DNA sequence: AGTCAAAAAT
């Protein structure tokens, strides 16, 4: 809630914040009086001076009341209270307008205590109050502050209720879901012979928001007809919206079609309904009709039409509507510009999104969050974070969507430091979106190598949904805790949460990393029949990977041939990977051939095939593969490893000597020199550069990037913390052995995240049991 | 008087 307060603070206007210097200047020019500016000759202490005595009594409190209103508009209720007491002491009259302003602030800030105080002092003195206006303000204050009990007491005690009083309390009950209460009041009204106005009806109708309430809606509708209000635009619009929200589109259409007077509001409401019901095409049809009937188009119309468009991801259609928006000069409007940005982001056209954003005159937090999303989508997570930081530094309004995006960005960058800070920050501002933010956090901590934090985050979710369960299952899967992942999968079902497509990917991933062939096959076979989830190619690829890794290469190949999908790159790569591990040249050649047909530039395919030939002693073929690579001028992905120490990322390449502590790192590595494994067969690892000759490669092995990172971790982090290293490619066998050994001698816990999973090394053992 | 815009897990 805290950020809402900011919105009411004039000098921190959310949409267009002046830089600090300007803000200070603006404050002194503020249209509201500032206490320090009140000249001493009218200030409270001088009420006894001869000048004031000659001024008429009402005139006397003008500046004080102005100051009071100023304080309340700035949300300074505590100060206002002190000032009120000073005014009392000085015998200065508080005007109805001041009370109105104070009550409004109490409402906006949901400050029941201050509201009660104001009400209390109003009762203790005579306030000039024409037609019970102020009493309705108090009533609304109680309703908006959530105290229906106080509101009811007030209502019962009111000497002079007017229609406004009825509207306020009935709407409040309806909004809070106490429909019986509001309908009792409704019948009270009728009994008292008070004829309900359109306000009464619209107040009630707008609270009927789900299908279970449609009957009440129909009854109200019939009363509307009987009371002769059926041509009232506001009521008809409200009826139409009510039926839409209650899911009765036929009813909505009926009301809509017989309206003889329809403005853009009525059209908008119907379009909202269609869009929310997943019928964007109907919404667009309505838009076309609107245009043909010449209805005036406003920013609301375009915001919903753009949302409908985003559902289609039809760039062309959106461009046409965009040009319409430009013609009408509405592109600078934040409520048109923002959905426009979002539309382009959804169409994966970030350039257009940027241009649309630039045109918005006063971007809101929603506009910024659309941009953050856009940057993340094109992989520019640093840019997302940059925006986030600058919004924060400028005290602009942040929201839970933004935090969710930041958690995602930190996941992708595996930035534990920033992620944990953003987490704490979001907690302080209570801006963690239920389920959305929670799941993103689970995933973030898991991807940062902290499954312990991920588990904590998961356990703090009151009622995890499918996505949240999937996140924690997937986390355990990637950290190699297959049995825990499968246990969670069962618990999830015991909790009545149903697994979906992604959940099964996570479950199969868990099996895959632990070689649970039988279990995987069981889930594969039952996911459709028992769980009603149709397997996708991702599931088949997981299964192919599981067979291949387990050495069941024939089974893997049969599955590729028999599965109901055309095999893709991943399918063949899984097979090829298994063929390399289990030295099956025949199937390996088939895998490589198919893979290279789908992607002739796939470096990993060449490396695997090269190794496969080399290990079978087929040097000529191996040389051929290498020649092909050189001919194609294939630049393989540069291998690197990184480690974060004190918030700073240290990145290493093979044989890197750029680090300022290079000497220490290399001498640390030499300490472990004798533990090096023999790699006499001259095989390539993914890390190696193929253009090197054999002796150089062997030399390279000693200084693989992850070893440099490990050595640096060893000398620069406290001994009681795990050394967490990330690398962009798969762990090479030799370095894996090295890490095991290092964990044994140093007693340190080492965590390495390679391209496909986490390895936890402790006391000479790896959590993957050498199966990866 | 009634209408608007965004997000999580492979």
XYZ file of C-alpha atoms (C1' of nucleotides) in Angstrom:
782
model
C 0.000 0.000 0.000
C 2.873 2.350 0.687
C 3.324 3.346 -2.942
C -0.278 4.504 -3.152
C 0.541 7.134 -0.583
C 3.168 8.494 -2.844
C 0.579 9.189 -5.507
C -1.173 11.677 -3.297
C 1.952 13.541 -2.531
C 2.022 16.498 -4.883
C 5.775 16.838 -5.038
C 6.167 13.153 -5.925
C 3.679 13.047 -8.733
C 4.131 9.533 -10.138
C 3.856 10.218 -13.821
C 6.080 13.186 -14.259
C 8.606 13.588 -11.495
C 10.704 16.691 -11.610
C 14.396 16.261 -10.879
C 15.195 17.060 -7.247
C 16.223 20.632 -7.918
C 13.035 21.392 -9.797
C 10.962 19.633 -7.199
C 12.308 21.892 -4.500
C 11.543 24.915 -6.613
C 8.055 23.652 -7.321
C 7.346 23.160 -3.639
C 7.873 26.815 -2.864
C 5.629 27.786 -5.744
C 2.981 25.279 -4.711
C -0.547 26.516 -5.078
C -1.212 25.273 -1.563
C -0.242 27.510 1.294
C 2.731 26.510 3.318
C 2.734 27.187 7.023
C 6.078 28.950 6.872
C 4.646 31.297 4.313
C 1.800 32.454 6.491
C 2.731 36.031 7.395
C 3.177 36.556 11.080
C 0.448 39.172 11.239
C -2.265 36.609 10.512
C -0.664 33.624 12.173
C -2.456 31.999 15.072
C -0.435 33.617 17.818
C -1.405 37.066 16.750
C -5.193 36.602 16.968
C -5.206 38.993 19.907
C -3.440 41.736 17.996
C -5.399 44.839 17.243
C -5.332 44.183 13.505
C -7.109 40.869 13.725
C -9.775 42.178 16.063
C -10.929 44.536 13.353
C -11.216 41.762 10.760
C -14.574 39.990 10.357
C -14.586 36.581 12.140
C -14.846 34.389 9.055
C -12.226 36.302 7.177
C -10.032 35.791 10.196
C -9.512 32.039 9.620
C -9.039 32.142 5.869
C -5.317 31.565 5.833
C -5.480 28.938 8.567
C -8.141 26.997 6.677
C -6.130 27.320 3.510
C -3.170 25.880 5.346
C -5.328 23.083 6.732
C -6.503 22.133 3.235
C -2.927 22.290 2.053
C -1.783 19.870 4.727
C -4.596 17.477 3.949
C -3.915 17.546 0.200
C -0.337 16.621 0.970
C -1.566 13.717 3.053
C -0.108 15.192 6.240
C -2.952 14.115 8.516
C -0.894 14.053 11.692
C 0.243 17.622 11.169
C -3.285 18.620 10.276
C -4.461 17.234 13.600
C -1.913 19.278 15.523
C -2.860 22.337 13.546
C -6.575 21.739 14.180
C -5.876 21.749 17.890
C -3.939 24.987 17.568
C -6.861 26.451 15.670
C -9.175 25.378 18.491
C -7.002 27.057 21.078
C -6.955 30.205 19.050
C -10.686 29.994 18.504
C -10.440 29.879 14.730
C -13.422 28.463 12.868
C -12.890 25.354 10.702
C -14.835 25.638 7.468
C -16.966 22.811 5.960
C -14.639 22.839 3.013
C -11.690 22.027 5.274
C -13.615 19.142 6.796
C -14.506 17.880 3.338
C -10.888 17.960 2.282
C -9.680 16.225 5.448
C -12.291 13.491 5.110
C -11.348 12.952 1.496
C -7.720 12.476 2.474
C -8.699 10.014 5.210
C -10.626 8.082 2.570
C -7.789 8.044 0.093
C -5.237 7.035 2.677
C -7.617 4.551 4.299
C -6.877 6.239 7.594
C -9.751 5.181 9.809
C -8.216 6.553 13.019
C -7.799 10.060 11.636
C -11.246 9.854 10.050
C -12.809 8.963 13.382
C -11.022 11.870 14.994
C -12.427 14.307 12.423
C -15.914 12.874 12.774
C -15.674 13.070 16.530
C -14.725 16.725 16.619
C -17.391 17.550 14.038
C -19.985 16.098 16.387
C -18.673 18.100 19.314
C -19.264 21.459 17.677
C -21.607 23.158 15.318
C -20.505 22.946 11.752
C -22.465 24.834 9.196
C -23.557 21.981 7.004
C -26.146 22.541 4.335
C -28.288 19.542 3.283
C -26.294 16.932 5.189
C -23.472 17.109 2.681
C -20.690 16.671 5.215
C -22.446 13.755 6.863
C -22.321 11.903 3.559
C -18.616 12.669 3.393
C -18.180 11.035 6.793
C -20.269 8.082 5.664
C -18.127 7.614 2.585
C -15.015 7.925 4.690
C -16.152 5.042 6.911
C -17.092 2.933 3.888
C -13.815 3.540 2.065
C -11.804 2.933 5.204
C -13.470 -0.449 5.370
C -15.484 0.087 8.544
C -19.031 -0.806 7.552
C -19.935 -1.025 11.241
C -19.142 2.649 11.778
C -20.898 3.461 8.518
C -24.044 1.652 9.593
C -24.069 3.402 12.998
C -23.605 6.720 11.284
C -26.353 5.951 8.794
C -28.752 4.936 11.566
C -28.025 8.101 13.530
C -28.310 10.452 10.585
C -31.027 13.000 11.069
C -31.304 13.893 7.461
C -30.585 11.090 5.021
C -30.708 11.953 1.388
C -30.421 9.833 -1.719
C -26.665 10.212 -1.648
C -26.528 8.567 1.777
C -28.450 5.558 0.510
C -26.221 5.259 -2.552
C -23.047 5.388 -0.471
C -23.982 2.732 2.048
C -25.718 0.379 -0.364
C -22.846 0.457 -2.816
C -20.397 -0.130 0.016
C -22.224 -3.239 1.164
C -22.522 -4.504 -2.399
C -18.873 -3.840 -3.116
C -17.872 -5.770 -0.016
C -20.002 -8.667 -1.228
C -22.793 -8.295 1.342
C -25.533 -8.348 -1.230
C -28.245 -9.337 1.230
C -27.401 -6.253 3.281
C -27.635 -3.916 0.335
C -30.845 -5.479 -0.930
C -32.463 -5.184 2.510
C -31.600 -1.501 2.394
C -33.025 -1.393 -1.117
C -36.355 -2.755 0.077
C -36.253 -0.400 3.096
C -36.038 2.413 0.616
C -39.008 1.206 -1.336
C -41.014 0.754 1.870
C -40.195 4.323 2.859
C -41.517 5.388 -0.518
C -38.185 6.621 -1.795
C -37.908 6.075 -5.523
C -34.443 4.667 -6.418
C -32.494 6.769 -8.855
C -30.134 5.637 -11.560
C -27.255 6.065 -9.107
C -28.787 3.486 -6.805
C -29.120 1.016 -9.648
C -25.679 1.545 -11.107
C -24.121 1.327 -7.661
C -25.659 -2.090 -7.154
C -25.230 -3.380 -10.697
C -21.516 -2.725 -10.866
C -20.977 -5.081 -7.934
C -22.545 -8.082 -9.640
C -19.400 -9.479 -11.108
C -19.684 -13.241 -11.399
C -22.086 -15.795 -12.821
C -23.508 -16.724 -9.414
C -25.002 -13.232 -9.181
C -26.752 -13.131 -12.534
C -30.145 -13.896 -10.961
C -29.943 -10.859 -8.695
C -28.991 -8.884 -11.775
C -32.065 -10.062 -13.668
C -34.314 -9.093 -10.779
C -32.793 -5.642 -10.646
C -33.232 -5.430 -14.393
C -36.950 -6.120 -14.134
C -37.291 -3.444 -11.450
C -35.546 -1.006 -13.743
C -38.065 -1.741 -16.473
C -41.015 -1.436 -14.099
C -39.812 1.879 -12.769
C -39.610 3.274 -16.280
C -35.874 3.807 -16.309
C -35.176 1.488 -19.216
C -34.056 4.231 -21.539
C -31.452 5.593 -19.169
C -28.015 5.278 -20.805
C -26.118 4.905 -17.567
C -28.363 2.131 -16.279
C -28.397 0.313 -19.586
C -24.637 0.485 -19.780
C -24.381 -0.803 -16.234
C -26.863 -3.608 -17.028
C -24.894 -4.549 -20.084
C -21.617 -4.638 -18.152
C -23.273 -6.622 -15.411
C -24.447 -9.323 -17.814
C -21.019 -9.428 -19.441
C -19.282 -9.880 -16.090
C -21.801 -12.532 -15.101
C -20.962 -14.349 -18.311
C -24.391 -13.977 -19.932
C -23.437 -12.497 -23.275
C -26.832 -13.022 -24.888
C -28.390 -10.851 -22.194
C -25.741 -8.208 -22.616
C -26.244 -8.176 -26.379
C -30.025 -7.927 -25.904
C -29.726 -4.872 -23.688
C -27.067 -3.398 -25.944
C -29.028 -3.835 -29.165
C -32.164 -2.198 -27.857
C -30.372 0.846 -26.506
C -31.450 3.735 -28.694
C -28.703 5.883 -27.305
C -25.267 4.275 -27.236
C -22.078 6.126 -26.499
C -18.534 4.849 -26.533
C -18.805 3.750 -22.900
C -21.438 1.156 -23.709
C -19.412 -0.157 -26.636
C -16.253 -0.268 -24.536
C -17.914 -2.271 -21.818
C -19.063 -4.923 -24.234
C -15.654 -5.125 -25.878
C -14.041 -5.594 -22.466
C -16.380 -8.471 -21.806
C -15.608 -10.198 -25.095
C -11.897 -9.757 -24.651
C -11.906 -11.099 -21.106
C -13.997 -14.055 -22.206
C -11.292 -14.925 -24.726
C -13.252 -13.709 -27.738
C -11.050 -10.922 -29.056
C -12.468 -11.421 -32.549
C -15.929 -10.381 -31.347
C -14.438 -7.309 -29.705
C -12.762 -6.357 -32.983
C -16.039 -6.864 -34.863
C -17.650 -4.407 -32.491
C -14.824 -1.959 -33.091
C -15.378 -2.108 -36.834
C -19.093 -1.460 -36.287
C -18.257 1.478 -34.052
C -16.124 2.991 -36.743
C -18.862 2.468 -39.348
C -21.533 3.963 -37.142
C -19.357 6.965 -36.509
C -19.199 6.611 -32.751
C -16.668 8.930 -31.217
C -13.541 6.963 -30.374
C -11.727 7.793 -27.153
C -8.691 6.471 -25.318
C -10.711 3.780 -23.530
C -11.882 2.312 -26.803
C -8.353 2.048 -28.094
C -6.933 0.562 -24.928
C -9.334 -2.368 -25.121
C -9.055 -2.762 -28.891
C -5.288 -2.940 -28.601
C -5.632 -5.556 -25.928
C -7.851 -7.583 -28.242
C -5.244 -7.139 -30.976
C -2.474 -8.315 -28.695
C -4.455 -11.521 -28.279
C -4.086 -12.123 -32.015
C -0.472 -11.002 -32.305
C -1.481 -9.685 -35.718
C 1.125 -7.012 -36.375
C -0.587 -5.734 -39.486
C -3.924 -5.198 -37.827
C -2.285 -3.414 -34.923
C -0.383 -1.155 -37.305
C -3.651 -0.114 -38.943
C -5.193 0.707 -35.605
C -2.013 2.493 -34.616
C -2.288 4.754 -37.647
C -5.880 5.530 -36.688
C -4.640 6.471 -33.223
C -2.026 8.776 -34.720
C -4.661 10.451 -36.903
C -6.791 11.142 -33.860
C -3.778 12.423 -31.961
C -4.213 9.900 -29.161
C -0.758 8.297 -29.264
C 0.590 10.547 -26.526
C -2.157 9.434 -24.150
C -0.743 7.012 -21.613
C -3.810 4.771 -21.668
C -3.448 4.325 -25.424
C 0.336 4.366 -25.634
C 0.812 1.761 -22.934
C -1.325 -0.980 -24.496
C 0.288 -0.056 -27.805
C 3.735 -0.730 -26.375
C 2.448 -3.946 -24.880
C 0.964 -4.944 -28.215
C 4.271 -4.488 -30.036
C 6.121 -6.343 -27.299
C 3.696 -9.243 -27.691
C 4.281 -9.185 -31.437
C 8.016 -9.390 -30.698
C 8.697 -6.088 -32.389
C 10.725 -4.190 -29.883
C 11.655 -1.396 -32.250
C 8.039 -0.396 -32.751
C 7.441 -0.797 -29.034
C 10.243 1.669 -28.294
C 8.905 4.176 -30.758
C 5.404 3.930 -29.291
C 6.847 4.380 -25.822
C 8.757 7.500 -26.856
C 5.491 9.112 -27.903
C 3.798 8.730 -24.530
C 3.797 12.118 -22.870
C 3.551 10.882 -19.291
C 4.551 7.217 -19.040
C 3.072 5.416 -16.050
C 4.437 2.499 -14.062
C 2.492 0.234 -16.409
C 4.204 1.793 -19.440
C 7.603 1.254 -17.858
C 6.779 -2.285 -16.935
C 5.829 -3.015 -20.545
C 9.262 -1.725 -21.586
C 11.049 -3.777 -18.940
C 9.230 -6.799 -20.280
C 10.243 -5.906 -23.826
C 13.915 -5.632 -22.950
C 13.815 -8.964 -21.159
C 12.144 -10.546 -24.160
C 15.022 -9.631 -26.458
C 17.498 -10.819 -23.845
C 18.633 -7.381 -22.698
C 18.220 -8.112 -19.029
C 20.781 -5.517 -18.081
C 18.599 -2.873 -19.695
C 15.573 -4.108 -17.743
C 17.529 -3.803 -14.551
C 18.828 -0.391 -15.540
C 15.260 0.880 -15.951
C 14.267 -0.643 -12.644
C 17.148 1.036 -10.841
C 16.463 4.412 -12.363
C 12.754 4.236 -11.541
C 13.701 3.407 -7.991
C 16.322 6.105 -7.693
C 13.851 8.689 -8.915
C 11.191 7.504 -6.474
C 8.818 6.688 -9.300
C 5.931 4.343 -8.747
C 6.903 0.678 -8.921
C 4.482 -2.214 -9.059
C 4.427 -5.948 -8.574
C 4.658 -6.596 -12.329
C 7.964 -4.776 -12.417
C 9.332 -6.811 -9.523
C 8.230 -10.051 -11.162
C 10.135 -9.046 -14.310
C 13.204 -8.175 -12.258
C 13.140 -11.578 -10.570
C 13.034 -13.118 -14.047
C 15.929 -10.989 -15.209
C 17.946 -12.035 -12.153
C 17.084 -15.657 -12.956
C 18.398 -15.306 -16.460
C 21.556 -13.554 -15.300
C 21.833 -15.875 -12.285
C 22.389 -12.732 -10.238
C 21.771 -13.820 -6.680
C 22.957 -10.548 -5.234
C 20.602 -8.273 -7.067
C 17.808 -10.832 -6.941
C 17.914 -11.098 -3.176
C 18.053 -7.325 -2.844
C 15.089 -6.862 -5.151
C 13.281 -9.511 -3.150
C 13.845 -7.661 0.123
C 12.887 -4.411 -1.530
C 9.648 -5.885 -2.826
C 8.824 -7.311 0.606
C 9.262 -3.875 2.172
C 6.897 -2.330 -0.334
C 4.585 -5.349 -0.266
C 4.876 -5.622 -4.025
C 5.305 -9.351 -4.417
C 2.528 -10.509 -6.620
C 0.794 -13.543 -5.202
C 1.781 -16.631 -7.213
C 3.280 -14.654 -10.116
C 6.014 -13.031 -8.056
C 6.274 -16.029 -5.738
C 6.906 -18.493 -8.548
C 9.406 -16.181 -10.173
C 11.281 -16.053 -6.854
C 11.345 -19.835 -6.493
C 12.764 -20.134 -9.964
C 15.213 -17.296 -9.451
C 16.768 -18.708 -6.290
C 16.968 -22.141 -7.820
C 18.710 -20.813 -10.921
C 21.112 -18.821 -8.769
C 22.218 -22.118 -7.238
C 20.358 -21.563 -3.957
C 17.864 -24.392 -3.791
C 17.649 -23.762 -0.032
C 16.246 -20.266 -0.592
C 14.035 -21.537 -3.401
C 12.544 -24.077 -1.022
C 11.995 -21.374 1.586
C 10.306 -19.154 -0.963
C 8.119 -22.031 -2.076
C 7.149 -22.961 1.468
C 6.051 -19.419 2.176
C 3.393 -19.616 -0.530
C 0.029 -20.119 1.124
C -1.649 -22.046 -1.664
C 0.801 -22.860 -4.438
C -0.723 -23.388 -7.855
C 0.471 -25.586 -10.704
C 3.099 -23.051 -11.771
C 4.570 -22.695 -8.278
C 4.727 -26.471 -7.782
C 6.308 -26.840 -11.202
C 8.934 -24.249 -10.296
C 10.057 -26.113 -7.183
C 9.899 -29.524 -8.872
C 11.968 -28.180 -11.719
C 14.423 -26.640 -9.251
C 14.964 -29.974 -7.555
C 15.239 -31.660 -10.924
C 18.034 -29.365 -12.044
C 19.864 -29.740 -8.767
C 19.773 -33.497 -9.186
C 17.321 -34.246 -6.355
C 15.192 -36.659 -8.331
C 13.546 -38.366 -5.372
C 12.625 -35.036 -3.787
C 11.244 -33.829 -7.111
C 9.083 -36.924 -7.445
C 7.978 -36.650 -3.813
C 6.901 -33.050 -4.442
C 5.072 -34.212 -7.540
C 3.029 -36.629 -5.411
C 2.406 -34.057 -2.669
C 1.207 -31.631 -5.289
C -1.468 -34.091 -6.334
C -2.384 -34.791 -2.720
C -3.002 -31.058 -2.416
C -5.416 -31.283 -5.321
C -3.252 -29.316 -7.745
C -3.202 -30.752 -11.245
C 0.027 -31.093 -13.199
C 0.229 -29.664 -16.700
C 2.505 -29.934 -19.719
C 5.347 -28.038 -18.073
C 5.092 -30.025 -14.840
C 5.758 -33.192 -16.795
C 8.786 -31.650 -18.443
C 10.094 -30.969 -14.935
C 9.285 -34.494 -13.749
C 10.998 -36.063 -16.765
C 13.960 -33.728 -16.310
C 14.292 -35.035 -12.756
C 14.309 -38.625 -14.047
C 16.734 -37.697 -16.768
C 19.365 -36.239 -14.449
C 19.284 -39.326 -12.262
C 18.888 -42.025 -14.868
C 15.448 -43.143 -13.681
C 14.480 -44.831 -16.933
C 11.648 -46.958 -15.577
C 10.006 -44.082 -13.709
C 10.320 -41.796 -16.709
C 8.701 -44.357 -18.953
C 5.901 -44.767 -16.418
C 5.129 -41.003 -16.422
C 5.454 -40.864 -20.176
C 2.934 -43.689 -20.543
C 0.432 -42.422 -17.998
C 0.504 -38.673 -18.489
C -2.219 -38.760 -21.091
C -4.412 -41.519 -19.664
C -4.098 -40.719 -15.988
C -3.410 -36.991 -15.950
C -5.131 -35.917 -19.179
C -2.009 -34.105 -20.330
C -1.067 -34.628 -23.974
C 2.665 -35.242 -24.435
C 4.443 -32.712 -26.636
C 7.689 -33.034 -28.534
C 9.476 -31.691 -25.437
C 8.382 -34.747 -23.476
C 9.488 -37.080 -26.250
C 12.838 -35.312 -26.423
C 13.253 -35.733 -22.668
C 12.537 -39.430 -23.049
C 14.956 -39.750 -25.975
C 17.559 -38.054 -23.810
C 16.870 -40.410 -20.923
C 17.212 -43.534 -23.097
C 20.305 -42.194 -24.811
C 22.081 -41.229 -21.627
C 21.290 -44.650 -20.155
C 22.809 -46.355 -23.150
C 19.489 -47.597 -24.490
C 20.341 -46.132 -27.861
C 18.240 -48.483 -29.932
C 15.187 -47.583 -27.825
C 15.969 -43.907 -28.285
C 16.235 -44.312 -32.040
C 13.004 -46.321 -32.203
C 11.232 -43.597 -30.226
C 12.477 -40.932 -32.632
C 11.071 -42.934 -35.513
C 7.762 -43.802 -33.871
C 6.847 -40.628 -32.024
C 3.920 -38.594 -33.377
C 6.150 -35.587 -34.109
C 8.836 -34.854 -36.651
C 12.133 -35.080 -34.777
C 13.751 -31.693 -34.274
C 17.333 -30.636 -33.551
C 17.000 -31.520 -29.894
C 15.785 -35.042 -30.649
C 18.868 -35.825 -32.725
C 21.233 -34.032 -30.401
C 19.999 -36.166 -27.495
C 20.695 -39.316 -29.485
C 24.085 -38.078 -30.635
C 25.064 -37.144 -27.085
C 24.226 -40.643 -25.891
C 26.137 -42.197 -28.783
C 29.231 -40.285 -27.757
C 28.926 -41.325 -24.110
C 28.344 -44.959 -25.051
C 30.605 -44.997 -28.106
C 28.056 -46.051 -30.699
C 29.430 -44.886 -34.014
C 26.688 -46.313 -36.193
C 23.757 -44.504 -34.575
C 25.964 -41.517 -33.887
C 26.520 -41.014 -37.607
C 22.785 -41.180 -38.199
C 22.165 -38.678 -35.424
C 24.839 -36.301 -36.631
C 23.686 -36.506 -40.249
C 20.103 -35.652 -39.321
C 21.150 -32.949 -36.932
C 23.415 -31.304 -39.495
C 20.681 -31.479 -42.067
C 18.431 -29.469 -39.765
C 21.250 -27.113 -38.777
C 24.520 -27.282 -40.729
C 26.051 -24.691 -38.389
C 25.654 -26.680 -35.179
C 29.128 -26.698 -33.693
C 28.338 -29.192 -30.958
C 27.355 -31.740 -33.608
C 30.763 -31.489 -35.282
C 32.628 -31.723 -31.981
C 30.680 -34.811 -30.932
C 31.126 -36.483 -34.274
C 34.806 -35.676 -34.310
C 35.239 -37.235 -30.869
C 33.216 -40.264 -31.898
C 35.452 -40.908 -34.925
C 38.596 -40.229 -32.951
C 37.646 -42.606 -30.172
C 37.011 -45.354 -32.753
C 40.401 -44.700 -34.268
C 38.866 -43.370 -37.480
C 41.308 -40.538 -37.831
C 40.618 -39.802 -41.450
C 36.923 -39.290 -40.853
C 37.737 -37.238 -37.802
C 40.029 -35.036 -39.830
C 37.250 -34.671 -42.393
C 34.890 -33.363 -39.738
C 37.460 -30.904 -38.569
C 38.077 -29.749 -42.111
C 34.362 -29.152 -42.591
C 34.346 -27.021 -39.508
C 37.223 -24.906 -40.667
C 35.716 -24.561 -44.118
C 32.450 -23.358 -42.686
C 34.472 -21.014 -40.536
C 32.465 -22.098 -37.548
C 33.023 -19.923 -34.540
C 31.924 -21.950 -31.609
C 30.365 -20.283 -28.627
C 33.146 -18.869 -26.526
C 33.349 -20.934 -23.389
C 33.450 -19.069 -20.139
C 32.889 -19.471 -16.428
C 32.046 -16.846 -13.883
C 31.775 -16.404 -10.173
C 30.339 -13.555 -8.132
C 32.428 -12.284 -5.255
C 31.210 -9.384 -3.145
C 28.613 -8.472 -5.745
C 31.155 -8.323 -8.556
C 31.102 -10.836 -11.393
C 34.502 -12.310 -12.313
C 34.491 -13.926 -15.723
C 37.150 -16.311 -17.025
C 37.950 -17.694 -20.463
C 40.269 -20.626 -21.214
C 43.781 -19.714 -20.224
C 42.621 -16.265 -19.219
C 45.352 -14.062 -17.776
C 43.457 -10.796 -17.568
C 42.344 -11.078 -14.005
C 44.287 -8.804 -11.621
C 44.921 -11.779 -9.334
C 46.067 -14.022 -12.156
C 49.312 -15.003 -10.443
C 47.613 -16.115 -7.249
C 45.029 -18.024 -9.254
C 47.613 -19.918 -11.287
C 49.780 -20.738 -8.320
C 46.699 -22.011 -6.512
C 45.988 -24.250 -9.491
C 49.532 -25.577 -9.450
C 48.987 -26.813 -5.908
C 46.513 -29.256 -7.331
C 48.573 -30.076 -10.397
C 49.349 -33.647 -9.433
C 45.650 -34.409 -9.169
C 45.104 -33.839 -12.871
C 43.511 -36.655 -14.765
C 45.192 -38.081 -17.785
C 43.620 -37.139 -21.032
C 46.068 -38.958 -23.237
C 43.671 -39.879 -25.975
C 43.576 -36.324 -27.245
C 39.818 -35.980 -27.251
C 38.207 -32.632 -27.545
C 36.018 -31.225 -24.870
C 33.493 -28.585 -25.678
C 35.759 -26.126 -24.048
C 38.643 -26.766 -26.379
C 39.366 -24.798 -29.449
C 39.646 -27.232 -32.375
C 42.292 -25.192 -34.092
C 44.843 -26.090 -31.448
C 47.156 -29.020 -31.902
C 47.189 -31.859 -29.446
C 49.922 -30.816 -26.986
C 48.450 -27.344 -26.795
C 45.043 -28.828 -26.034
C 46.451 -30.775 -23.183
C 48.034 -27.643 -21.865
C 44.664 -25.920 -22.244
C 42.986 -28.491 -20.104
C 44.974 -27.264 -17.126
C 43.508 -23.842 -17.428
C 39.892 -24.486 -18.390
C 37.759 -21.557 -17.379
C 35.956 -23.349 -14.570
C 39.258 -24.257 -12.952
C 40.306 -20.630 -12.994
C 36.976 -19.686 -11.452
C 37.293 -22.403 -8.817
C 40.795 -21.311 -7.900
C 39.670 -17.721 -7.652
C 36.695 -18.741 -5.513
C 39.016 -20.635 -3.241
C 41.261 -17.655 -2.567
C 38.619 -14.962 -2.394
C 35.612 -16.287 -0.483
C 35.200 -17.197 3.184
C 35.706 -20.892 3.865
C 32.225 -21.418 5.288
C 30.400 -20.440 2.101
C 29.848 -22.533 -1.000
C 31.820 -21.639 -4.100
C 29.165 -21.141 -6.752
C 30.361 -21.170 -10.336
C 28.423 -20.785 -13.542
C 29.521 -21.814 -16.976
C 27.838 -21.512 -20.316
C 28.731 -24.976 -21.669
C 28.607 -28.492 -20.282
C 31.095 -29.543 -17.636
C 33.998 -31.482 -19.089
C 34.784 -34.793 -17.503
C 38.240 -33.789 -16.490
C 37.164 -30.640 -14.736
C 34.360 -32.571 -13.069
C 36.963 -34.894 -11.555
C 39.048 -31.917 -10.600
C 36.111 -30.296 -8.793
C 35.424 -33.499 -6.873
C 39.013 -33.674 -5.808
C 39.152 -30.017 -4.889
C 36.072 -30.318 -2.724
C 37.733 -33.189 -0.943
C 41.073 -31.570 -0.190
C 39.781 -28.096 0.539
C 36.709 -29.211 2.460
C 34.717 -26.614 0.589
C 31.289 -27.065 -0.903
C 31.492 -26.344 -4.618
C 28.486 -25.765 -6.830
C 28.880 -25.670 -10.586
C 26.043 -24.874 -12.891
C 26.828 -26.014 -16.396
C 24.657 -25.645 -19.479
C 22.105 -28.170 -18.324
C 22.183 -28.706 -14.574
C 23.747 -28.051 -11.174
C 26.548 -30.138 -9.724
C 27.039 -30.011 -5.956
C 30.507 -31.181 -4.958
C 31.285 -32.127 -1.382
C 33.964 -34.370 0.116
C 35.023 -35.746 -3.224
C 31.488 -36.614 -4.334
C 29.204 -34.974 -6.839
C 25.438 -34.881 -6.429
C 25.077 -36.100 -10.005
C 26.839 -39.376 -9.152
C 28.865 -38.854 -12.291
C 25.730 -39.243 -14.371
C 25.249 -36.157 -16.487
C -23.036 7.844 -14.615
C -20.821 4.084 -17.201
C -15.601 2.392 -19.829
C -8.928 1.151 -19.981
C -3.765 -0.924 -20.099
C 0.709 -5.332 -17.762
C 3.037 -10.502 -15.226
C 4.893 -16.615 -13.054
C 7.090 -22.523 -14.108
C 10.467 -25.990 -19.660
